[in-house]
Amino acid sequence: MSTALSDLQLPQVTEHVSSQEFVLDKYIDDLYEKRGSTREKALGALVDAFESFVLLGLVEDKYVTLLSQFTNSIKKGSTTEVCMACRAIGLLAMTLGPGSSSHEIMDESHPQLLRILQTWPDASKMISALDCLAVVTFVGATDLAETQLSLKAIWDVIHPKSGSNVGIIRKPKPPLLAAAVSAWAFLLTTVGSSRRNTDSWKEPITFLSSLLEAEDRAVRIAAGEALALCFELKLLDVSSSEEADVDSDTRESSGSKNQLFLNMQGLKAKISGLVYNLSMEAGGRGADKKNLNDQRDLFQRISDFIKSGECPEETLRLSGKNGILRVTSWHESIQLNYLRRFLGRGFLKHAQDNDLLHDIFDIKMDRIENMSNTEKKIFRSEEEKGRALKLNKERRLAQERKQNILDEQYG
């Protein structure tokens, strides 16, 4: 679909939107086909289009149909079809942005995504469902309770022992575990430091600290980013009101009022030591030097942040003079990395044209500066058409005024 849309040239300007809509409708029709390979091809084309363009104007009136067919693919499709459908739902939510439409997408897709996460099929389905759940909740959730529901579902993948499922306790393999921790941290960025109770965060933070000693480097990196966010949100800090609550509830034990504080201080010290060690890790024979350097760099930044409060900074130039994306905190860095990975090759286009990303990262864009030559011609053609209509209207009004004056003088 992206090829079909991008091939449109200036002579087709008047048919540009209708041509896009025609191609979109064709692939929607193919989603109704019984043959799985036809549906997979249509999903692949739609995902490609969602990455390549911000199709807000085309999908606003079609999102219900698209969502229905995407969820049907999750219910009955092959592994490939399920993975593409999950991705398509996430991209649809990002295209529509916050509001009632994306909230409906979250509500409708949630049961199917939870079913995947609770039944533990193959890892690719699980990872696709995690990404989709994180993105649709990030865009569509309207209150803390909705976000917490998704956070719990993701945490039950990270640490199944704490979940509600009975029977055999499953242990996620490293790729799934790293994906789940990243998705959890991404959603945690929306919670905010004001929505916290330190005691309730002790167990997840303790478990995340244990992942810093995991054998898999991707797991260690994901856990490190999540813990940096926990420090930034002050989830390890005990407030005076919490100490008072502990004191009033446990009067039988004279030392209990300081126990939570001491526990969290000990946990901070443990994490700080592990982070420092990872920032200095030596590479053994056959070590992947690039990934090792990435780990050292990340944990050095985390170590600096724990010691001095120095936040990471990153600047991306999207285009021209004004198109700049700048992050200056861990929660912004985690959001940027997650969305950049999720959007893949479509990140630059969405960073330039998608209002959702503009709002998240406070991006100020000069729209015409980012357009391709064909898009600029289309835009300028529409501008010229608008100016011509305005001039014609002004001439008509001037003629009418002149005629009214003549009528008054000679009438």
GROMACS .gro file of C-alpha atoms in nm:
model
  411
    1MET     CA    1   0.000   0.000   0.000
    2SER     CA    2   0.283   0.241   0.080
    3THR     CA    3   0.420   0.196  -0.271
    4ALA     CA    4   0.079   0.256  -0.424
    5LEU     CA    5   0.030   0.572  -0.219
    6SER     CA    6   0.379   0.714  -0.261
    7ASP     CA    7   0.367   0.668  -0.639
    8LEU     CA    8   0.094   0.932  -0.674
    9GLN     CA    9   0.226   1.236  -0.864
   10LEU     CA   10   0.105   1.594  -0.914
   11PRO     CA   11  -0.124   1.521  -1.212
   12GLN     CA   12  -0.326   1.306  -0.975
   13VAL     CA   13  -0.354   1.572  -0.705
   14THR     CA   14  -0.731   1.604  -0.736
   15GLU     CA   15  -0.767   1.229  -0.692
   16HIS     CA   16  -0.498   1.190  -0.424
   17VAL     CA   17  -0.723   1.132  -0.124
   18SER     CA   18  -0.976   0.918  -0.309
   19SER     CA   19  -0.693   0.704  -0.451
   20GLN     CA   20  -0.555   0.643  -0.102
   21GLU     CA   21  -0.902   0.555   0.021
   22PHE     CA   22  -0.955   0.315  -0.267
   23VAL     CA   23  -0.633   0.128  -0.186
   24LEU     CA   24  -0.721   0.123   0.183
   25ASP     CA   25  -1.066  -0.018   0.111
   26LYS     CA   26  -0.918  -0.290  -0.108
   27TYR     CA   27  -0.702  -0.421   0.174
   28ILE     CA   28  -0.989  -0.395   0.422
   29ASP     CA   29  -1.196  -0.612   0.186
   30ASP     CA   30  -0.913  -0.867   0.176
   31LEU     CA   31  -0.930  -0.899   0.557
   32TYR     CA   32  -1.269  -1.069   0.512
   33GLU     CA   33  -1.123  -1.346   0.295
   34LYS     CA   34  -1.122  -1.702   0.427
   35ARG     CA   35  -0.775  -1.773   0.294
   36GLY     CA   36  -0.525  -1.693   0.567
   37SER     CA   37  -0.246  -1.599   0.325
   38THR     CA   38  -0.471  -1.330   0.169
   39ARG     CA   39  -0.543  -1.181   0.511
   40GLU     CA   40  -0.173  -1.190   0.601
   41LYS     CA   41  -0.085  -1.005   0.279
   42ALA     CA   42  -0.350  -0.740   0.349
   43LEU     CA   43  -0.232  -0.698   0.710
   44GLY     CA   44   0.127  -0.663   0.592
   45ALA     CA   45   0.025  -0.393   0.343
   46LEU     CA   46  -0.178  -0.205   0.605
   47VAL     CA   47   0.104  -0.221   0.861
   48ASP     CA   48   0.341  -0.091   0.592
   49ALA     CA   49   0.102   0.195   0.518
   50PHE     CA   50   0.054   0.284   0.886
   51GLU     CA   51   0.433   0.301   0.925
   52SER     CA   52   0.488   0.504   0.608
   53PHE     CA   53   0.207   0.758   0.650
   54VAL     CA   54   0.002   0.919   0.924
   55LEU     CA   55  -0.337   0.817   0.781
   56LEU     CA   56  -0.555   0.997   1.034
   57GLY     CA   57  -0.794   1.148   0.780
   58LEU     CA   58  -0.851   0.811   0.612
   59VAL     CA   59  -0.904   0.591   0.917
   60GLU     CA   60  -1.112   0.815   1.144
   61ASP     CA   61  -1.433   0.681   0.988
   62LYS     CA   62  -1.303   0.327   0.930
   63TYR     CA   63  -1.133   0.242   1.257
   64VAL     CA   64  -1.426   0.035   1.389
   65THR     CA   65  -1.418  -0.187   1.080
   66LEU     CA   66  -1.040  -0.213   1.091
   67LEU     CA   67  -1.040  -0.296   1.461
   68SER     CA   68  -1.306  -0.564   1.416
   69GLN     CA   69  -1.107  -0.739   1.144
   70PHE     CA   70  -0.777  -0.705   1.331
   71THR     CA   71  -0.927  -0.868   1.642
   72ASN     CA   72  -1.076  -1.145   1.425
   73SER     CA   73  -0.727  -1.215   1.293
   74ILE     CA   74  -0.600  -1.243   1.651
   75LYS     CA   75  -0.878  -1.491   1.733
   76LYS     CA   76  -0.839  -1.727   1.439
   77GLY     CA   77  -0.518  -1.646   1.253
   78SER     CA   78  -0.180  -1.815   1.224
   79THR     CA   79   0.112  -1.696   1.436
   80THR     CA   80   0.222  -1.460   1.158
   81GLU     CA   81  -0.130  -1.320   1.122
   82VAL     CA   82  -0.171  -1.273   1.498
   83CYS     CA   83   0.161  -1.087   1.525
   84MET     CA   84   0.077  -0.855   1.235
   85ALA     CA   85  -0.275  -0.792   1.368
   86CYS     CA   86  -0.134  -0.695   1.710
   87ARG     CA   87   0.104  -0.456   1.542
   88ALA     CA   88  -0.172  -0.312   1.323
   89ILE     CA   89  -0.391  -0.242   1.629
   90GLY     CA   90  -0.105  -0.059   1.803
   91LEU     CA   91  -0.033   0.149   1.492
   92LEU     CA   92  -0.404   0.227   1.450
   93ALA     CA   93  -0.419   0.362   1.806
   94MET     CA   94  -0.108   0.572   1.749
   95THR     CA   95  -0.255   0.712   1.427
   96LEU     CA   96  -0.581   0.815   1.596
   97GLY     CA   97  -0.414   0.955   1.909
   98PRO     CA   98  -0.576   1.004   2.252
   99GLY     CA   99  -0.955   1.021   2.266
  100SER     CA  100  -1.269   0.810   2.256
  101SER     CA  101  -1.159   0.616   1.946
  102SER     CA  102  -0.829   0.495   2.096
  103HIS     CA  103  -1.007   0.421   2.424
  104GLU     CA  104  -1.248   0.198   2.233
  105ILE     CA  105  -0.953   0.028   2.065
  106MET     CA  106  -0.804  -0.043   2.407
  107ASP     CA  107  -1.133  -0.178   2.545
  108GLU     CA  108  -1.204  -0.402   2.246
  109SER     CA  109  -0.854  -0.545   2.208
  110HIS     CA  110  -0.782  -0.592   2.579
  111PRO     CA  111  -0.961  -0.931   2.623
  112GLN     CA  112  -0.787  -1.086   2.322
  113LEU     CA  113  -0.445  -0.960   2.430
  114LEU     CA  114  -0.494  -1.084   2.787
  115ARG     CA  115  -0.598  -1.425   2.653
  116ILE     CA  116  -0.264  -1.451   2.471
  117LEU     CA  117  -0.066  -1.342   2.777
  118GLN     CA  118  -0.251  -1.584   3.004
  119THR     CA  119  -0.230  -1.892   2.779
  120TRP     CA  120   0.142  -1.854   2.700
  121PRO     CA  121   0.157  -1.956   2.331
  122ASP     CA  122   0.488  -1.914   2.146
  123ALA     CA  123   0.715  -1.622   2.233
  124SER     CA  124   0.651  -1.422   1.913
  125LYS     CA  125   0.278  -1.401   1.988
  126MET     CA  126   0.349  -1.306   2.348
  127ILE     CA  127   0.592  -1.029   2.251
  128SER     CA  128   0.350  -0.890   1.989
  129ALA     CA  129   0.066  -0.892   2.244
  130LEU     CA  130   0.285  -0.717   2.503
  131ASP     CA  131   0.378  -0.442   2.257
  132CYS     CA  132   0.018  -0.397   2.150
  133LEU     CA  133  -0.115  -0.388   2.506
  134ALA     CA  134   0.149  -0.135   2.612
  135VAL     CA  135   0.083   0.096   2.316
  136VAL     CA  136  -0.300   0.089   2.321
  137THR     CA  137  -0.298   0.148   2.698
  138PHE     CA  138  -0.042   0.428   2.666
  139VAL     CA  139  -0.258   0.604   2.406
  140GLY     CA  140  -0.610   0.505   2.512
  141ALA     CA  141  -0.618   0.479   2.893
  142THR     CA  142  -0.810   0.759   3.061
  143ASP     CA  143  -0.745   0.679   3.428
  144LEU     CA  144  -0.493   0.511   3.655
  145ALA     CA  145  -0.709   0.199   3.708
  146GLU     CA  146  -0.696   0.114   3.336
  147THR     CA  147  -0.319   0.155   3.328
  148GLN     CA  148  -0.277  -0.056   3.642
  149LEU     CA  149  -0.479  -0.338   3.486
  150SER     CA  150  -0.235  -0.356   3.194
  151LEU     CA  151   0.066  -0.315   3.422
  152LYS     CA  152  -0.050  -0.615   3.628
  153ALA     CA  153  -0.105  -0.827   3.316
  154ILE     CA  154   0.249  -0.749   3.198
  155TRP     CA  155   0.397  -0.807   3.543
  156ASP     CA  156   0.237  -1.151   3.554
  157VAL     CA  157   0.451  -1.235   3.250
  158ILE     CA  158   0.765  -1.092   3.411
  159HIS     CA  159   0.714  -1.266   3.745
  160PRO     CA  160   0.452  -1.542   3.699
  161LYS     CA  161   0.480  -1.654   4.060
  162SER     CA  162   0.295  -1.341   4.163
  163GLY     CA  163   0.020  -1.389   3.906
  164SER     CA  164  -0.332  -1.520   3.946
  165ASN     CA  165  -0.283  -1.830   3.729
  166VAL     CA  166  -0.279  -2.161   3.908
  167GLY     CA  167  -0.095  -2.479   3.811
  168ILE     CA  168   0.251  -2.487   3.655
  169ILE     CA  169   0.454  -2.171   3.708
  170ARG     CA  170   0.608  -2.073   3.375
  171LYS     CA  171   0.941  -1.895   3.345
  172PRO     CA  172   0.979  -1.653   3.052
  173LYS     CA  173   1.284  -1.698   2.830
  174PRO     CA  174   1.520  -1.401   2.795
  175PRO     CA  175   1.373  -1.239   2.477
  176LEU     CA  176   1.021  -1.250   2.623
  177LEU     CA  177   1.139  -1.135   2.966
  178ALA     CA  178   1.330  -0.838   2.820
  179ALA     CA  179   1.027  -0.739   2.608
  180ALA     CA  180   0.793  -0.762   2.907
  181VAL     CA  181   1.018  -0.551   3.132
  182SER     CA  182   1.048  -0.286   2.859
  183ALA     CA  183   0.670  -0.279   2.807
  184TRP     CA  184   0.611  -0.251   3.182
  185ALA     CA  185   0.859   0.037   3.216
  186PHE     CA  186   0.704   0.215   2.916
  187LEU     CA  187   0.361   0.209   3.079
  188LEU     CA  188   0.505   0.303   3.419
  189THR     CA  189   0.617   0.635   3.266
  190THR     CA  190   0.250   0.741   3.263
  191VAL     CA  191   0.189   0.676   3.634
  192GLY     CA  192   0.380   0.970   3.778
  193SER     CA  193   0.560   1.005   4.110
  194SER     CA  194   0.249   1.136   4.289
  195ARG     CA  195   0.069   0.803   4.243
  196ARG     CA  196   0.284   0.591   4.471
  197ASN     CA  197   0.295   0.391   4.789
  198THR     CA  198   0.651   0.286   4.858
  199ASP     CA  199   0.565  -0.038   5.036
  200SER     CA  200   0.363  -0.163   4.736
  201TRP     CA  201   0.661  -0.109   4.505
  202LYS     CA  202   0.911  -0.297   4.723
  203GLU     CA  203   0.842  -0.641   4.572
  204PRO     CA  204   0.859  -0.544   4.202
  205ILE     CA  205   1.171  -0.329   4.256
  206THR     CA  206   1.338  -0.613   4.448
  207PHE     CA  207   1.264  -0.854   4.164
  208LEU     CA  208   1.389  -0.608   3.902
  209SER     CA  209   1.712  -0.570   4.100
  210SER     CA  210   1.761  -0.948   4.080
  211LEU     CA  211   1.739  -0.924   3.700
  212LEU     CA  212   2.053  -0.708   3.700
  213GLU     CA  213   2.235  -1.034   3.767
  214ALA     CA  214   2.065  -1.223   3.482
  215GLU     CA  215   2.288  -1.395   3.227
  216ASP     CA  216   2.117  -1.229   2.930
  217ARG     CA  217   2.244  -0.877   2.853
  218ALA     CA  218   1.913  -0.759   2.703
  219VAL     CA  219   1.735  -0.853   3.027
  220ARG     CA  220   1.994  -0.665   3.234
  221ILE     CA  221   1.958  -0.354   3.016
  222ALA     CA  222   1.576  -0.361   3.030
  223ALA     CA  223   1.584  -0.404   3.409
  224GLY     CA  224   1.837  -0.122   3.442
  225GLU     CA  225   1.617   0.123   3.250
  226ALA     CA  226   1.312   0.022   3.458
  227LEU     CA  227   1.503   0.075   3.783
  228ALA     CA  228   1.634   0.413   3.667
  229LEU     CA  229   1.271   0.514   3.613
  230CYS     CA  230   1.182   0.387   3.962
  231PHE     CA  231   1.454   0.611   4.107
  232GLU     CA  232   1.332   0.907   3.901
  233LEU     CA  233   0.973   0.854   4.019
  234LYS     CA  234   1.105   0.827   4.377
  235LEU     CA  235   0.938   0.489   4.424
  236LEU     CA  236   1.216   0.389   4.663
  237ASP     CA  237   1.178   0.698   4.883
  238VAL     CA  238   0.979   0.669   5.204
  239SER     CA  239   0.775   0.978   5.288
  240SER     CA  240   0.716   1.099   5.645
  241SER     CA  241   0.344   1.015   5.613
  242GLU     CA  242   0.425   0.654   5.525
  243GLU     CA  243   0.654   0.625   5.829
  244ALA     CA  244   0.369   0.758   6.045
  245ASP     CA  245   0.130   0.501   5.895
  246VAL     CA  246   0.374   0.220   5.968
  247ASP     CA  247   0.412   0.346   6.326
  248SER     CA  248   0.039   0.362   6.395
  249ASP     CA  249  -0.031   0.020   6.245
  250THR     CA  250   0.248  -0.174   6.419
  251ARG     CA  251   0.279  -0.035   6.771
  252GLU     CA  252   0.362  -0.379   6.915
  253SER     CA  253   0.710  -0.358   6.768
  254SER     CA  254   0.908  -0.052   6.876
  255GLY     CA  255   1.144  -0.060   6.576
  256SER     CA  256   0.884  -0.112   6.306
  257LYS     CA  257   0.837   0.251   6.213
  258ASN     CA  258   1.183   0.266   6.056
  259GLN     CA  259   1.183  -0.081   5.901
  260LEU     CA  260   1.041   0.025   5.564
  261PHE     CA  261   1.289   0.310   5.542
  262LEU     CA  262   1.581   0.079   5.625
  263ASN     CA  263   1.463  -0.184   5.377
  264MET     CA  264   1.444   0.066   5.094
  265GLN     CA  265   1.780   0.219   5.183
  266GLY     CA  266   1.935  -0.127   5.172
  267LEU     CA  267   1.770  -0.194   4.836
  268LYS     CA  268   1.902   0.136   4.701
  269ALA     CA  269   2.255   0.045   4.808
  270LYS     CA  270   2.230  -0.301   4.649
  271ILE     CA  271   2.103  -0.158   4.319
  272SER     CA  272   2.368   0.114   4.318
  273GLY     CA  273   2.644  -0.145   4.362
  274LEU     CA  274   2.512  -0.373   4.086
  275VAL     CA  275   2.470  -0.078   3.850
  276TYR     CA  276   2.829   0.035   3.911
  277ASN     CA  277   2.962  -0.317   3.849
  278LEU     CA  278   2.773  -0.341   3.519
  279SER     CA  279   2.911  -0.005   3.409
  280MET     CA  280   3.264  -0.144   3.459
  281GLU     CA  281   3.210  -0.499   3.330
  282ALA     CA  282   3.509  -0.637   3.143
  283GLY     CA  283   3.458  -0.816   2.814
  284GLY     CA  284   3.569  -1.176   2.800
  285ARG     CA  285   3.682  -1.372   2.499
  286GLY     CA  286   3.415  -1.376   2.227
  287ALA     CA  287   3.212  -1.100   2.393
  288ASP     CA  288   2.992  -0.885   2.170
  289LYS     CA  289   3.180  -0.555   2.204
  290LYS     CA  290   2.901  -0.333   2.071
  291ASN     CA  291   2.639  -0.468   2.311
  292LEU     CA  292   2.893  -0.463   2.593
  293ASN     CA  293   2.970  -0.096   2.524
  294ASP     CA  294   2.598  -0.019   2.509
  295GLN     CA  295   2.556  -0.183   2.849
  296ARG     CA  296   2.851   0.005   2.999
  297ASP     CA  297   2.722   0.336   2.864
  298LEU     CA  298   2.369   0.281   2.992
  299PHE     CA  299   2.473   0.172   3.340
  300GLN     CA  300   2.726   0.453   3.367
  301ARG     CA  301   2.443   0.700   3.301
  302ILE     CA  302   2.223   0.522   3.556
  303SER     CA  303   2.505   0.527   3.811
  304ASP     CA  304   2.559   0.900   3.756
  305PHE     CA  305   2.187   0.960   3.797
  306ILE     CA  306   2.167   0.764   4.126
  307LYS     CA  307   2.467   0.952   4.268
  308SER     CA  308   2.405   1.306   4.146
  309GLY     CA  309   2.057   1.319   3.992
  310GLU     CA  310   2.207   1.393   3.649
  311CYS     CA  311   1.944   1.299   3.389
  312PRO     CA  312   2.023   1.159   3.045
  313GLU     CA  313   1.991   1.399   2.753
  314GLU     CA  314   1.941   1.317   2.387
  315THR     CA  315   1.861   1.538   2.091
  316LEU     CA  316   1.734   1.421   1.753
  317ARG     CA  317   1.712   1.655   1.456
  318LEU     CA  318   1.404   1.552   1.262
  319SER     CA  319   1.438   1.809   0.983
  320GLY     CA  320   1.533   2.168   0.906
  321LYS     CA  321   1.582   2.430   1.175
  322ASN     CA  322   1.282   2.374   1.397
  323GLY     CA  323   1.225   1.999   1.388
  324ILE     CA  324   1.404   1.893   1.706
  325LEU     CA  325   1.314   1.619   1.951
  326ARG     CA  326   1.486   1.655   2.289
  327VAL     CA  327   1.461   1.428   2.592
  328THR     CA  328   1.597   1.528   2.934
  329SER     CA  329   1.465   1.260   3.173
  330TRP     CA  330   1.452   0.885   3.212
  331HIS     CA  331   1.078   0.865   3.150
  332GLU     CA  332   1.117   1.058   2.823
  333SER     CA  333   1.416   0.844   2.723
  334ILE     CA  334   1.220   0.523   2.785
  335GLN     CA  335   0.922   0.653   2.589
  336LEU     CA  336   1.146   0.757   2.300
  337ASN     CA  337   1.332   0.425   2.284
  338TYR     CA  338   1.013   0.221   2.307
  339LEU     CA  339   0.823   0.417   2.042
  340ARG     CA  340   1.127   0.431   1.815
  341ARG     CA  341   1.154   0.054   1.831
  342PHE     CA  342   0.780  -0.003   1.790
  343LEU     CA  343   0.745   0.231   1.491
  344GLY     CA  344   1.064   0.101   1.330
  345ARG     CA  345   1.131   0.265   0.996
  346GLY     CA  346   0.813   0.472   1.040
  347PHE     CA  347   0.949   0.659   1.343
  348LEU     CA  348   1.083   0.960   1.151
  349LYS     CA  349   0.759   1.007   0.955
  350HIS     CA  350   0.547   0.988   1.270
  351ALA     CA  351   0.784   1.214   1.463
  352GLN     CA  352   0.741   1.472   1.187
  353ASP     CA  353   0.366   1.440   1.122
  354ASN     CA  354   0.194   1.266   1.415
  355ASP     CA  355   0.042   1.503   1.671
  356LEU     CA  356   0.063   1.230   1.938
  357LEU     CA  357   0.444   1.235   1.927
  358HIS     CA  358   0.445   1.615   1.907
  359ASP     CA  359   0.248   1.628   2.232
  360ILE     CA  360   0.457   1.361   2.409
  361PHE     CA  361   0.793   1.520   2.327
  362ASP     CA  362   0.682   1.881   2.280
  363ILE     CA  363   0.800   1.887   1.919
  364LYS     CA  364   0.744   2.206   1.720
  365MET     CA  365   0.740   2.129   1.349
  366ASP     CA  366   0.732   2.336   1.032
  367ARG     CA  367   0.495   2.110   0.842
  368ILE     CA  368   0.585   2.208   0.485
  369GLU     CA  369   0.957   2.179   0.560
  370ASN     CA  370   0.915   1.804   0.619
  371MET     CA  371   0.717   1.726   0.306
  372SER     CA  372   0.850   1.539   0.004
  373ASN     CA  373   0.866   1.727  -0.326
  374THR     CA  374   0.537   1.573  -0.437
  375GLU     CA  375   0.369   1.656  -0.105
  376LYS     CA  376   0.498   2.015  -0.127
  377LYS     CA  377   0.354   2.047  -0.477
  378ILE     CA  378   0.021   1.915  -0.353
  379PHE     CA  379   0.026   2.149  -0.053
  380ARG     CA  380   0.120   2.452  -0.263
  381SER     CA  381  -0.138   2.361  -0.525
  382GLU     CA  382  -0.404   2.355  -0.255
  383GLU     CA  383  -0.270   2.685  -0.117
  384GLU     CA  384  -0.285   2.846  -0.461
  385LYS     CA  385  -0.635   2.711  -0.509
  386GLY     CA  386  -0.736   2.862  -0.175
  387ARG     CA  387  -0.581   3.198  -0.260
  388ALA     CA  388  -0.757   3.201  -0.597
  389LEU     CA  389  -1.093   3.131  -0.433
  390LYS     CA  390  -1.028   3.406  -0.179
  391LEU     CA  391  -0.937   3.657  -0.452
  392ASN     CA  392  -1.244   3.564  -0.656
  393LYS     CA  393  -1.462   3.614  -0.349
  394GLU     CA  394  -1.303   3.954  -0.278
  395ARG     CA  395  -1.355   4.062  -0.642
  396ARG     CA  396  -1.718   3.951  -0.629
  397LEU     CA  397  -1.779   4.141  -0.305
  398ALA     CA  398  -1.606   4.451  -0.448
  399GLN     CA  399  -1.824   4.433  -0.759
  400GLU     CA  400  -2.135   4.395  -0.544
  401ARG     CA  401  -2.037   4.698  -0.333
  402LYS     CA  402  -1.970   4.900  -0.649
  403GLN     CA  403  -2.304   4.799  -0.793
  404ASN     CA  404  -2.483   4.896  -0.470
  405ILE     CA  405  -2.322   5.241  -0.482
  406LEU     CA  406  -2.429   5.288  -0.845
  407ASP     CA  407  -2.780   5.173  -0.761
  408GLU     CA  408  -2.798   5.426  -0.476
  409GLN     CA  409  -2.670   5.709  -0.697
  410TYR     CA  410  -2.879   5.640  -1.005
  411GLY     CA  411  -3.158   5.429  -0.865
   0.00000   0.00000   0.00000
